[in-house]
PDB file of C-alpha atoms in Angstrom:
ATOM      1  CA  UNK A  19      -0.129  13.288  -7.471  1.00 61.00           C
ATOM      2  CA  UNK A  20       2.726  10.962  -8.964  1.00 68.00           C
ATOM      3  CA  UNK A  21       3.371   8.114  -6.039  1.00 72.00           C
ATOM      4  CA  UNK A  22       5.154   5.743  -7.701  1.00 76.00           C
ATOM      5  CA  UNK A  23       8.761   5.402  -9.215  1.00 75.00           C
ATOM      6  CA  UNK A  24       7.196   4.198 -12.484  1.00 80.00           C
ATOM      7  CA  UNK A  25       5.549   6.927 -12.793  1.00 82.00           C
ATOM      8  CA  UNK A  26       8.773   8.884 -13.699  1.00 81.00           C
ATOM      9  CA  UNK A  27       8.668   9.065 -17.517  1.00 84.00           C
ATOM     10  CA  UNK A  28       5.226  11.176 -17.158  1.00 85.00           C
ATOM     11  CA  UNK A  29       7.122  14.083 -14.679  1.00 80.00           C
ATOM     12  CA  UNK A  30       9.996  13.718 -17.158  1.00 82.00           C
ATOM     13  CA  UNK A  31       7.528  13.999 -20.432  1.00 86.00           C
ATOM     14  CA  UNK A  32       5.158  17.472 -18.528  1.00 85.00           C
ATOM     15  CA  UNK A  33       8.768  19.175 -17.413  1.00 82.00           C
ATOM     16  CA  UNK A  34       9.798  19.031 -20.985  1.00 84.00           C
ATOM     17  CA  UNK A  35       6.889  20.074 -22.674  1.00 88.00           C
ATOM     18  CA  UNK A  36       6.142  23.125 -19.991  1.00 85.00           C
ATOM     19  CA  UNK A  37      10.021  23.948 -19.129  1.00 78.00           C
ATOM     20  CA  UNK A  38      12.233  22.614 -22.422  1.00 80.00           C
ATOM     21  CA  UNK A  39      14.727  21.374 -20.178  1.00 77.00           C
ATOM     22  CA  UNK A  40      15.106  19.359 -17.193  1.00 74.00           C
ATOM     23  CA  UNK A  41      17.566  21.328 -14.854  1.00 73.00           C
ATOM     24  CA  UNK A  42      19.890  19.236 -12.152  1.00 72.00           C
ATOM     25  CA  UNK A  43      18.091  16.048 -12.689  1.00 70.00           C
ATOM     26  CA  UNK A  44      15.089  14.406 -10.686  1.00 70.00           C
ATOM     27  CA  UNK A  45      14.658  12.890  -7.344  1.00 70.00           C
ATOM     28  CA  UNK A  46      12.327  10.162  -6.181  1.00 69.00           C
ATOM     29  CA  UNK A  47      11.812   9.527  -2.396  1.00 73.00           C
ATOM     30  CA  UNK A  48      10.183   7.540  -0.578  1.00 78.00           C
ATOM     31  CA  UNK A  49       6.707   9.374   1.254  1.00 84.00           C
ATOM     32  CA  UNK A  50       7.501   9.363   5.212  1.00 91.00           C
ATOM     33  CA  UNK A  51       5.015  10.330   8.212  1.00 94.00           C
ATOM     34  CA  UNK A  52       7.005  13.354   9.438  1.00 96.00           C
ATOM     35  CA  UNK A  53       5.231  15.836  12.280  1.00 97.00           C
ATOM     36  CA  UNK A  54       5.094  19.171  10.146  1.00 93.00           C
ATOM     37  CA  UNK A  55       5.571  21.167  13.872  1.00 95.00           C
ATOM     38  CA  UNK A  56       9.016  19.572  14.298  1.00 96.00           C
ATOM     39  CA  UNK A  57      10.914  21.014  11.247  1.00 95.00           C
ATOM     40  CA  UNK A  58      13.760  23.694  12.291  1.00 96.00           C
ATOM     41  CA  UNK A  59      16.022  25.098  10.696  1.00 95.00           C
ATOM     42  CA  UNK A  60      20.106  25.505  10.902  1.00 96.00           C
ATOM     43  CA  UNK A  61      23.047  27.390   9.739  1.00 95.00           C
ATOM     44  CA  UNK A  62      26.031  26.110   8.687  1.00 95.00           C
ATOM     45  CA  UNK A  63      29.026  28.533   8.685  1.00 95.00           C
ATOM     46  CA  UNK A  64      32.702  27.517   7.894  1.00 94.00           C
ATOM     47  CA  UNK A  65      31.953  24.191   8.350  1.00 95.00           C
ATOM     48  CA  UNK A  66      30.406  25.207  12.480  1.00 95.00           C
ATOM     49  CA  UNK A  67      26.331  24.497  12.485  1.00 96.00           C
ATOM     50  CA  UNK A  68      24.534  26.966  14.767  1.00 96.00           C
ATOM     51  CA  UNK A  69      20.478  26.578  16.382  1.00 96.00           C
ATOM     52  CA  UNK A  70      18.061  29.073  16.849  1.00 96.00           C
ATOM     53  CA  UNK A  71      18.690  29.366  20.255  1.00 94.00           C
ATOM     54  CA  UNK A  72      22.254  29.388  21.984  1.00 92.00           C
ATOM     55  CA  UNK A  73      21.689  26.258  24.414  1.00 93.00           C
ATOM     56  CA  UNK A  74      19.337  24.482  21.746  1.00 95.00           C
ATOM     57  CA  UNK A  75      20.597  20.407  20.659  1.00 96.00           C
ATOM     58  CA  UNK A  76      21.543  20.386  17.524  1.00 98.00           C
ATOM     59  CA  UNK A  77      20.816  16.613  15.741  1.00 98.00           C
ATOM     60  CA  UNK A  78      23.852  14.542  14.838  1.00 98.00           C
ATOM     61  CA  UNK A  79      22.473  14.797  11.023  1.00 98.00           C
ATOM     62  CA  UNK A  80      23.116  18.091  10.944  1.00 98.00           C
ATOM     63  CA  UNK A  81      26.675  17.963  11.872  1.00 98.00           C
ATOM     64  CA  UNK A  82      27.680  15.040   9.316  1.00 98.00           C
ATOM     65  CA  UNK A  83      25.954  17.512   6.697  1.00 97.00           C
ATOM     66  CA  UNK A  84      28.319  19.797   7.741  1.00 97.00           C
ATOM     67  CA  UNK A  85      31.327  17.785   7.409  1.00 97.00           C
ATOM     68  CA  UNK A  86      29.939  16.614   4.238  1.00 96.00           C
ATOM     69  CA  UNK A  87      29.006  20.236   2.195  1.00 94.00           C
ATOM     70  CA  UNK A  88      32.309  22.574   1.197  1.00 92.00           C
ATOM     71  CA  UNK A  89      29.953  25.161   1.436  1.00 93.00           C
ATOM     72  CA  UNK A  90      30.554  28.518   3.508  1.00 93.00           C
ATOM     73  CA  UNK A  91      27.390  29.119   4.616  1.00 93.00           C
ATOM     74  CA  UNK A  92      24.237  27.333   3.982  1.00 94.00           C
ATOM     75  CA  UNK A  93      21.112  26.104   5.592  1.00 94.00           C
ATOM     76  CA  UNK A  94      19.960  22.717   6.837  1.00 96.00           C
ATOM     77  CA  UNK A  95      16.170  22.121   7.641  1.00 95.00           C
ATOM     78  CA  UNK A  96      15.576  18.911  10.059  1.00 97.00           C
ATOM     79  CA  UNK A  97      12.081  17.532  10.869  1.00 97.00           C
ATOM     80  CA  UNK A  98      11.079  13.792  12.531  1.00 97.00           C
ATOM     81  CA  UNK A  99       8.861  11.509  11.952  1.00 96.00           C
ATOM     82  CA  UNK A 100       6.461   9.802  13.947  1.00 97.00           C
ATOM     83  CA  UNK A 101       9.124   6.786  14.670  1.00 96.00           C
ATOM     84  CA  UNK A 102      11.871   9.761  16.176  1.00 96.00           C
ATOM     85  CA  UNK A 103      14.465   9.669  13.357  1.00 97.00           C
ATOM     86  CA  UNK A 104      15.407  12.710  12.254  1.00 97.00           C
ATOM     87  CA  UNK A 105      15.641  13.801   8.441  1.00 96.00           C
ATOM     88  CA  UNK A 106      16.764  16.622   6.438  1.00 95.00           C
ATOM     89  CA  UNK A 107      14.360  17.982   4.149  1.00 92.00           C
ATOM     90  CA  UNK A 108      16.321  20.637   2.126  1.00 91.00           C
ATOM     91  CA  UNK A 109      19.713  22.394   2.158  1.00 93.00           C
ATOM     92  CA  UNK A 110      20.169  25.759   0.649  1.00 90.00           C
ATOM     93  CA  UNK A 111      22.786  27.953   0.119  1.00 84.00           C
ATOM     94  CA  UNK A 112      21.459  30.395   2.600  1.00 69.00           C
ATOM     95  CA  UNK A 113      20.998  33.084  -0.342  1.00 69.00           C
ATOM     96  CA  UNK A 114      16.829  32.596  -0.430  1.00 66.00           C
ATOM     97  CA  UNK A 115      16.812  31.026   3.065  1.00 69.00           C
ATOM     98  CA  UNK A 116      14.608  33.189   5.094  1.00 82.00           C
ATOM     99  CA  UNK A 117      15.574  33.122   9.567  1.00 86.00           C
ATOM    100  CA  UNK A 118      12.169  31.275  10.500  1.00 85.00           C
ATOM    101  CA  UNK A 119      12.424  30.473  14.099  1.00 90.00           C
ATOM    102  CA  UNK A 120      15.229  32.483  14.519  1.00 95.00           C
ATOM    103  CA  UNK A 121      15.426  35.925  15.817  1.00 94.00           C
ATOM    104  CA  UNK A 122      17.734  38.828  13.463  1.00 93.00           C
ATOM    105  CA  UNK A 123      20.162  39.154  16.705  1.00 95.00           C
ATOM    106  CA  UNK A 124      20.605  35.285  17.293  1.00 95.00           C
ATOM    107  CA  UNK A 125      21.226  35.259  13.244  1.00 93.00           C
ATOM    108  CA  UNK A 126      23.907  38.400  13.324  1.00 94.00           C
ATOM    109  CA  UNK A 127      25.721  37.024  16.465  1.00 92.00           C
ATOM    110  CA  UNK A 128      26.601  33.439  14.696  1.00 88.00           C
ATOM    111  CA  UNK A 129      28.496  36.077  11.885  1.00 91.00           C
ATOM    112  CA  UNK A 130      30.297  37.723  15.090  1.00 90.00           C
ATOM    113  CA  UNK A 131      31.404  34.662  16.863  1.00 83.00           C
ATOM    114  CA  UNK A 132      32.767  33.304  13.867  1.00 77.00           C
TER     115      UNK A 132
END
């Protein structure tokens, strides 16, 4: 496992001898304690973020990734760590992002009410 920023010009060095071509650059983060059981996930539709469940709280992250993607539609996923902050872990376009934790009816009414 590669832990450290300095570490970068070996992932660089395997990705181009296995793929050619690095594609949409690299990312180094720093390793946080998040509780796996707290990661949901979220739609964002013209701009509007929608929960699993009608009455559910959706974090303030969520809404300033909203205002901050042009995207139509796309997904947000949210877990915390042990300290309560809440992070995104991954944004996708919605094209490959499967409904987990939502149900197909709560997932076709968000298209309806918008």
């Amino acid at each position: 496992m590669i832990n450290q920023p300095s570490q970068i010009k070996t992932v660089v060095a395997e990705m181009q001898k296995f793929r050619g071509t690095i594609e949409g650059g690299s990312c180094v983060r720093r390793i946080e304690d998040f509780i796996k059981e707290t990661e949901r996930r979220y739609f964002v539709l013209s701009g509007k973020p929608f929960a699993a469940l009608p009455d559910e709280e959706i974090p303030e992250i969520v809404f300033e990734c909203a205002k901050r993607i042009e995207s139509q539609f796309f997904s947000v996923d949210v877990i915390e760590r042990r300290d309560g902050t809440k992070r995104i872990v991954e944004i996708g376009d919605g094209q490959v992002s499967d409904i987990i934790g939502w149900t197909a009816e709560r997932f076709a009414q968000l298209w309806i009410d918008s």
